Amino acid sequence: MEYVSPEGLRLDGRRPVEMRQLRAEIGVVAKADGSAMFEMGNTKVIAAVYGPREVQNRSQQITDQALVRCEYSMANFSTGDRMRKPKGDRRSTEISLVIRQTMEACILTNLMPRSQIDIFVQVLQADGGTRSACINAATLALADAGIPMHDIVTSCSAGYLNSIPLLDLNYVEDSAGGPDVTVGILPTLDKVTLLQMDAKLPTDTFEDVMQLATEGCKAVANYIREVKTSFFCLIVIWDLCYNYC
Amino acid sequence: MSVEGMVGLSEGEKEFIKGGIAQDLRSDGRKRHTYRPIYVETGVIPQANGSARVRLGATDVIASVKGELGKPSSLQPDKGKVAIFVDCSPTAAPMFEGRGGEDLSAELSGALQRCLLGSKSGAGAGIDLSSLVVVEGKVCWDLYIDGLVVSADGNVLDALGAAIKAALSNTGIPRVNVAAGAANDDQPEVDISDEEFLQFDTSGVPVIVTLTKVGKHYIVDATSEEESQMSSAVSISINRQGHICGMTKRGGLGLDPSVILDMVSVANFVSRQLFDKLDSEISAAEADEDES
């Protein structure tokens, strides 16, 4: 099947290096300490952060840092065919773990010992790139909750179909069976914090695809910065104080 | 459907809430029978046949309607099938994490089924099930109505009822062409049209009004703080004709039967305003959706 036409247009009319339209909104869940909604094309997710708060399960308490927990769930109506089991399946458990590890790496957990930070991500519409959208939404929700972080985390995916690297795959392109590389970076520190790939790629092509995904992450970071510039001044000040005091 | 244990209130705050309700001036300035501002958006889930998002103060719910072709039950061959499921997202409250939200989800699903779907024989449903049949006895539409509670600040059941009503008015059932000469087949060939849609008739769909009793008075549209002080609550589903389509009583404290009858008449009165508000919001939302 042709995923890129001879004129260089993908199935949804995008160019190979073009991302889908991004849209973010902060404070969508009034009761949460921080929340955000993030859209990448038709993929729509909501993230809510509760914390820092007292640890619910005393046995899990960590004396010198905060406990970060994460749960990823998909709505019944999020996929084309109705899903029977929104949570608890293996994919959800894996993605919950991935998001938790990624966010834990960037939160300054030692500033909040013996406390708990809960990150809940709910997918409303899934059209490829849900992992990335969840990480981006979680970053904004954590910023909205005022939780100190080293840096924001942004994520984007890229693939390789019809011998062309494609940025930000949608569901149809993702299901094509080609490789799917998901990258998460800390844009200011310029470090990679998440890297996942499935299917197979020759090594030099992999470098191109990963570089493309990283560029996508930086584009997301620029967008996020526009959405919440004032918050990041606060976080940078926190980090400076912590590092130099 | 209160999320008790979540709201930490001091004795002073509790007295303030109860006193305010007794004086017809609640914490947010509303009177006892006033709803919070309702915002309706339709078509929020493009993949579904119909969908809507309703915000009632800080309570935020999404309802989606998806149709699949299936076989009617042998007991009711001339009717389609409808199933309602509610899921409480952990974004609404940390206690809904993992399986924590299952109890509340089951309670809400049950209450909605009671209010919107008819009895076991299929009679008296708010939704006209016979409009869902394609070939009698062989092919019918199975509608799956899924509700998702994104944010919970009290009165989730009313919000879900409103969202389902809005989603159903937004629902377009594709026209199905049955292959000719297939009268004797068990599974006739059907062709689902991509272009033609039948709009669902929602004039018979009821709304749900929950009356929460705090002290001696009942309030409409309680916030989660007010729900934590309730002694009991009655949810009544009423349709446009003023008929009661379903009722649920929650809470441990017993109610005098005359109180319940009074609650029903108050619910009837309040539902008039709610119907008007909802209908205008839904048509405004559909107009917005058509423009965009």
PDB file of N, CA, C and O in Angstrom, chain A residues 73-116:
ATOM      1  N   SER A  73      -5.067   5.021  31.047  1.00  0.00           N
ATOM      2  CA  SER A  73      -6.279   4.284  30.673  1.00  0.00           C
ATOM      3  C   SER A  73      -6.847   4.864  29.390  1.00  0.00           C
ATOM      4  O   SER A  73      -6.698   6.055  29.108  1.00  0.00           O
ATOM      5  N   MET A  74      -7.476   3.998  28.624  1.00  0.00           N
ATOM      6  CA  MET A  74      -8.089   4.429  27.375  1.00  0.00           C
ATOM      7  C   MET A  74      -9.598   4.368  27.525  1.00  0.00           C
ATOM      8  O   MET A  74     -10.122   3.429  28.119  1.00  0.00           O
ATOM      9  N   ALA A  75     -10.285   5.337  26.986  1.00  0.00           N
ATOM     10  CA  ALA A  75     -11.750   5.314  27.063  1.00  0.00           C
ATOM     11  C   ALA A  75     -12.268   4.220  26.137  1.00  0.00           C
ATOM     12  O   ALA A  75     -11.636   3.875  25.147  1.00  0.00           O
ATOM     13  N   ASN A  76     -13.443   3.708  26.454  1.00  0.00           N
ATOM     14  CA  ASN A  76     -14.083   2.677  25.629  1.00  0.00           C
ATOM     15  C   ASN A  76     -14.219   3.108  24.183  1.00  0.00           C
ATOM     16  O   ASN A  76     -14.134   2.298  23.274  1.00  0.00           O
ATOM     17  N   PHE A  77     -14.441   4.418  23.996  1.00  0.00           N
ATOM     18  CA  PHE A  77     -14.755   4.907  22.658  1.00  0.00           C
ATOM     19  C   PHE A  77     -13.524   5.483  21.962  1.00  0.00           C
ATOM     20  O   PHE A  77     -13.623   6.087  20.916  1.00  0.00           O
ATOM     21  N   SER A  78     -12.342   5.293  22.573  1.00  0.00           N
ATOM     22  CA  SER A  78     -11.180   5.987  22.021  1.00  0.00           C
ATOM     23  C   SER A  78     -10.692   5.389  20.709  1.00  0.00           C
ATOM     24  O   SER A  78     -10.144   6.091  19.876  1.00  0.00           O
ATOM     25  N   THR A  79     -10.893   4.095  20.524  1.00  0.00           N
ATOM     26  CA  THR A  79     -10.402   3.485  19.292  1.00  0.00           C
ATOM     27  C   THR A  79     -11.556   3.265  18.330  1.00  0.00           C
ATOM     28  O   THR A  79     -12.717   3.348  18.708  1.00  0.00           O
ATOM     29  N   GLY A  80     -11.231   2.932  17.092  1.00  0.00           N
ATOM     30  CA  GLY A  80     -12.250   2.738  16.059  1.00  0.00           C
ATOM     31  C   GLY A  80     -13.263   1.671  16.444  1.00  0.00           C
ATOM     32  O   GLY A  80     -14.462   1.896  16.436  1.00  0.00           O
ATOM     33  N   ASP A  81     -12.750   0.498  16.840  1.00  0.00           N
ATOM     34  CA  ASP A  81     -13.647  -0.537  17.351  1.00  0.00           C
ATOM     35  C   ASP A  81     -13.726  -0.356  18.852  1.00  0.00           C
ATOM     36  O   ASP A  81     -12.722  -0.150  19.497  1.00  0.00           O
ATOM     37  N   ARG A  82     -14.880  -0.474  19.401  1.00  0.00           N
ATOM     38  CA  ARG A  82     -15.055  -0.231  20.823  1.00  0.00           C
ATOM     39  C   ARG A  82     -14.235  -1.209  21.664  1.00  0.00           C
ATOM     40  O   ARG A  82     -14.254  -2.395  21.450  1.00  0.00           O
ATOM     41  N   MET A  83     -13.535  -0.640  22.632  1.00  0.00           N
ATOM     42  CA  MET A  83     -12.690  -1.490  23.487  1.00  0.00           C
ATOM     43  C   MET A  83     -13.496  -2.047  24.640  1.00  0.00           C
ATOM     44  O   MET A  83     -14.302  -1.338  25.225  1.00  0.00           O
ATOM     45  N   ARG A  84     -13.235  -3.291  24.996  1.00  0.00           N
ATOM     46  CA  ARG A  84     -13.991  -3.862  26.112  1.00  0.00           C
ATOM     47  C   ARG A  84     -13.361  -3.531  27.447  1.00  0.00           C
ATOM     48  O   ARG A  84     -14.026  -3.350  28.437  1.00  0.00           O
ATOM     49  N   LYS A  85     -12.020  -3.521  27.503  1.00  0.00           N
ATOM     50  CA  LYS A  85     -11.365  -3.394  28.802  1.00  0.00           C
ATOM     51  C   LYS A  85     -10.470  -2.167  28.816  1.00  0.00           C
ATOM     52  O   LYS A  85      -9.374  -2.199  28.284  1.00  0.00           O
ATOM     53  N   PRO A  86     -10.940  -1.083  29.421  1.00  0.00           N
ATOM     54  CA  PRO A  86     -10.184   0.174  29.333  1.00  0.00           C
ATOM     55  C   PRO A  86      -8.867   0.148  30.090  1.00  0.00           C
ATOM     56  O   PRO A  86      -7.978   0.892  29.777  1.00  0.00           O
ATOM     57  N   LYS A  87      -8.747  -0.657  31.159  1.00  0.00           N
ATOM     58  CA  LYS A  87      -7.474  -0.636  31.856  1.00  0.00           C
ATOM     59  C   LYS A  87      -7.087  -2.051  32.226  1.00  0.00           C
ATOM     60  O   LYS A  87      -7.843  -2.966  32.116  1.00  0.00           O
ATOM     61  N   GLY A  88      -5.865  -2.192  32.707  1.00  0.00           N
ATOM     62  CA  GLY A  88      -5.434  -3.491  33.203  1.00  0.00           C
ATOM     63  C   GLY A  88      -4.882  -4.406  32.135  1.00  0.00           C
ATOM     64  O   GLY A  88      -4.297  -5.423  32.461  1.00  0.00           O
ATOM     65  N   ASP A  89      -5.036  -4.068  30.874  1.00  0.00           N
ATOM     66  CA  ASP A  89      -4.445  -4.963  29.871  1.00  0.00           C
ATOM     67  C   ASP A  89      -2.957  -4.665  29.776  1.00  0.00           C
ATOM     68  O   ASP A  89      -2.476  -3.652  30.260  1.00  0.00           O
ATOM     69  N   ARG A  90      -2.234  -5.548  29.102  1.00  0.00           N
ATOM     70  CA  ARG A  90      -0.768  -5.483  29.150  1.00  0.00           C
ATOM     71  C   ARG A  90      -0.233  -4.190  28.552  1.00  0.00           C
ATOM     72  O   ARG A  90       0.715  -3.604  29.053  1.00  0.00           O
ATOM     73  N   ARG A  91      -0.838  -3.748  27.460  1.00  0.00           N
ATOM     74  CA  ARG A  91      -0.328  -2.534  26.810  1.00  0.00           C
ATOM     75  C   ARG A  91      -0.465  -1.340  27.744  1.00  0.00           C
ATOM     76  O   ARG A  91       0.437  -0.524  27.862  1.00  0.00           O
ATOM     77  N   SER A  92      -1.612  -1.236  28.427  1.00  0.00           N
ATOM     78  CA  SER A  92      -1.820  -0.110  29.351  1.00  0.00           C
ATOM     79  C   SER A  92      -0.816  -0.165  30.492  1.00  0.00           C
ATOM     80  O   SER A  92      -0.284   0.866  30.909  1.00  0.00           O
ATOM     81  N   THR A  93      -0.557  -1.368  31.002  1.00  0.00           N
ATOM     82  CA  THR A  93       0.395  -1.498  32.101  1.00  0.00           C
ATOM     83  C   THR A  93       1.776  -1.067  31.644  1.00  0.00           C
ATOM     84  O   THR A  93       2.496  -0.370  32.369  1.00  0.00           O
ATOM     85  N   GLU A  94       2.138  -1.466  30.428  1.00  0.00           N
ATOM     86  CA  GLU A  94       3.466  -1.104  29.920  1.00  0.00           C
ATOM     87  C   GLU A  94       3.591   0.392  29.726  1.00  0.00           C
ATOM     88  O   GLU A  94       4.577   1.003  30.132  1.00  0.00           O
ATOM     89  N   ILE A  95       2.574   1.004  29.153  1.00  0.00           N
ATOM     90  CA  ILE A  95       2.658   2.443  28.904  1.00  0.00           C
ATOM     91  C   ILE A  95       2.642   3.208  30.223  1.00  0.00           C
ATOM     92  O   ILE A  95       3.331   4.229  30.366  1.00  0.00           O
ATOM     93  N   SER A  96       1.896   2.712  31.217  1.00  0.00           N
ATOM     94  CA  SER A  96       1.905   3.371  32.534  1.00  0.00           C
ATOM     95  C   SER A  96       3.326   3.381  33.080  1.00  0.00           C
ATOM     96  O   SER A  96       3.800   4.390  33.596  1.00  0.00           O
ATOM     97  N   LEU A  97       4.003   2.246  32.942  1.00  0.00           N
ATOM     98  CA  LEU A  97       5.366   2.139  33.445  1.00  0.00           C
ATOM     99  C   LEU A  97       6.300   3.087  32.705  1.00  0.00           C
ATOM    100  O   LEU A  97       7.124   3.784  33.310  1.00  0.00           O
ATOM    101  N   VAL A  98       6.140   3.141  31.388  1.00  0.00           N
ATOM    102  CA  VAL A  98       7.000   4.003  30.567  1.00  0.00           C
ATOM    103  C   VAL A  98       6.828   5.470  30.953  1.00  0.00           C
ATOM    104  O   VAL A  98       7.808   6.202  31.148  1.00  0.00           O
ATOM    105  N   ILE A  99       5.581   5.895  31.108  1.00  0.00           N
ATOM    106  CA  ILE A  99       5.329   7.300  31.460  1.00  0.00           C
ATOM    107  C   ILE A  99       5.878   7.580  32.845  1.00  0.00           C
ATOM    108  O   ILE A  99       6.508   8.623  33.092  1.00  0.00           O
ATOM    109  N   ARG A 100       5.678   6.643  33.772  1.00  0.00           N
ATOM    110  CA  ARG A 100       6.159   6.872  35.133  1.00  0.00           C
ATOM    111  C   ARG A 100       7.666   7.044  35.140  1.00  0.00           C
ATOM    112  O   ARG A 100       8.194   7.972  35.759  1.00  0.00           O
ATOM    113  N   GLN A 101       8.378   6.145  34.454  1.00  0.00           N
ATOM    114  CA  GLN A 101       9.836   6.237  34.462  1.00  0.00           C
ATOM    115  C   GLN A 101      10.323   7.524  33.813  1.00  0.00           C
ATOM    116  O   GLN A 101      11.264   8.155  34.286  1.00  0.00           O
ATOM    117  N   THR A 102       9.651   7.916  32.727  1.00  0.00           N
ATOM    118  CA  THR A 102      10.071   9.128  32.028  1.00  0.00           C
ATOM    119  C   THR A 102       9.859  10.360  32.905  1.00  0.00           C
ATOM    120  O   THR A 102      10.747  11.214  33.023  1.00  0.00           O
ATOM    121  N   MET A 103       8.696  10.456  33.553  1.00  0.00           N
ATOM    122  CA  MET A 103       8.421  11.651  34.353  1.00  0.00           C
ATOM    123  C   MET A 103       9.236  11.629  35.639  1.00  0.00           C
ATOM    124  O   MET A 103       9.699  12.673  36.108  1.00  0.00           O
ATOM    125  N   GLU A 104       9.458  10.450  36.203  1.00  0.00           N
ATOM    126  CA  GLU A 104      10.216  10.354  37.456  1.00  0.00           C
ATOM    127  C   GLU A 104      11.626  10.889  37.260  1.00  0.00           C
ATOM    128  O   GLU A 104      12.202  11.503  38.158  1.00  0.00           O
ATOM    129  N   ALA A 105      12.164  10.644  36.056  1.00  0.00           N
ATOM    130  CA  ALA A 105      13.530  11.090  35.792  1.00  0.00           C
ATOM    131  C   ALA A 105      13.632  12.603  35.788  1.00  0.00           C
ATOM    132  O   ALA A 105      14.682  13.160  36.090  1.00  0.00           O
ATOM    133  N   CYS A 106      12.550  13.299  35.464  1.00  0.00           N
ATOM    134  CA  CYS A 106      12.685  14.748  35.361  1.00  0.00           C
ATOM    135  C   CYS A 106      12.126  15.493  36.561  1.00  0.00           C
ATOM    136  O   CYS A 106      12.427  16.670  36.734  1.00  0.00           O
ATOM    137  N   ILE A 107      11.363  14.837  37.434  1.00  0.00           N
ATOM    138  CA  ILE A 107      10.837  15.519  38.617  1.00  0.00           C
ATOM    139  C   ILE A 107      11.932  15.567  39.676  1.00  0.00           C
ATOM    140  O   ILE A 107      12.682  14.608  39.847  1.00  0.00           O
ATOM    141  N   LEU A 108      12.032  16.678  40.392  1.00  0.00           N
ATOM    142  CA  LEU A 108      13.030  16.803  41.467  1.00  0.00           C
ATOM    143  C   LEU A 108      12.451  16.121  42.709  1.00  0.00           C
ATOM    144  O   LEU A 108      11.979  16.774  43.642  1.00  0.00           O
ATOM    145  N   THR A 109      12.481  14.792  42.695  1.00  0.00           N
ATOM    146  CA  THR A 109      11.779  14.046  43.736  1.00  0.00           C
ATOM    147  C   THR A 109      12.391  14.226  45.122  1.00  0.00           C
ATOM    148  O   THR A 109      11.700  14.090  46.125  1.00  0.00           O
ATOM    149  N   ASN A 110      13.691  14.531  45.200  1.00  0.00           N
ATOM    150  CA  ASN A 110      14.280  14.654  46.535  1.00  0.00           C
ATOM    151  C   ASN A 110      13.882  15.938  47.255  1.00  0.00           C
ATOM    152  O   ASN A 110      14.206  16.120  48.418  1.00  0.00           O
ATOM    153  N   LEU A 111      13.141  16.820  46.569  1.00  0.00           N
ATOM    154  CA  LEU A 111      12.641  18.004  47.249  1.00  0.00           C
ATOM    155  C   LEU A 111      11.360  17.705  48.008  1.00  0.00           C
ATOM    156  O   LEU A 111      10.882  18.531  48.786  1.00  0.00           O
ATOM    157  N   MET A 112      10.767  16.535  47.768  1.00  0.00           N
ATOM    158  CA  MET A 112       9.481  16.217  48.393  1.00  0.00           C
ATOM    159  C   MET A 112       9.525  14.820  48.992  1.00  0.00           C
ATOM    160  O   MET A 112       8.823  13.922  48.552  1.00  0.00           O
ATOM    161  N   PRO A 113      10.367  14.601  50.020  1.00  0.00           N
ATOM    162  CA  PRO A 113      10.466  13.245  50.567  1.00  0.00           C
ATOM    163  C   PRO A 113       9.171  12.820  51.242  1.00  0.00           C
ATOM    164  O   PRO A 113       8.385  13.651  51.677  1.00  0.00           O
ATOM    165  N   ARG A 114       8.956  11.534  51.295  1.00  0.00           N
ATOM    166  CA  ARG A 114       7.819  10.905  51.970  1.00  0.00           C
ATOM    167  C   ARG A 114       6.473  11.354  51.409  1.00  0.00           C
ATOM    168  O   ARG A 114       5.470  11.299  52.106  1.00  0.00           O
ATOM    169  N   SER A 115       6.460  11.826  50.171  1.00  0.00           N
ATOM    170  CA  SER A 115       5.174  12.228  49.599  1.00  0.00           C
ATOM    171  C   SER A 115       4.921  11.424  48.334  1.00  0.00           C
ATOM    172  O   SER A 115       5.753  10.640  47.894  1.00  0.00           O
ATOM    173  N   GLN A 116       3.749  11.641  47.763  1.00  0.00           N
ATOM    174  CA  GLN A 116       3.343  10.852  46.613  1.00  0.00           C
ATOM    175  C   GLN A 116       2.818  11.788  45.532  1.00  0.00           C
ATOM    176  O   GLN A 116       2.104  12.752  45.819  1.00  0.00           O
TER     177      GLN A 116
END
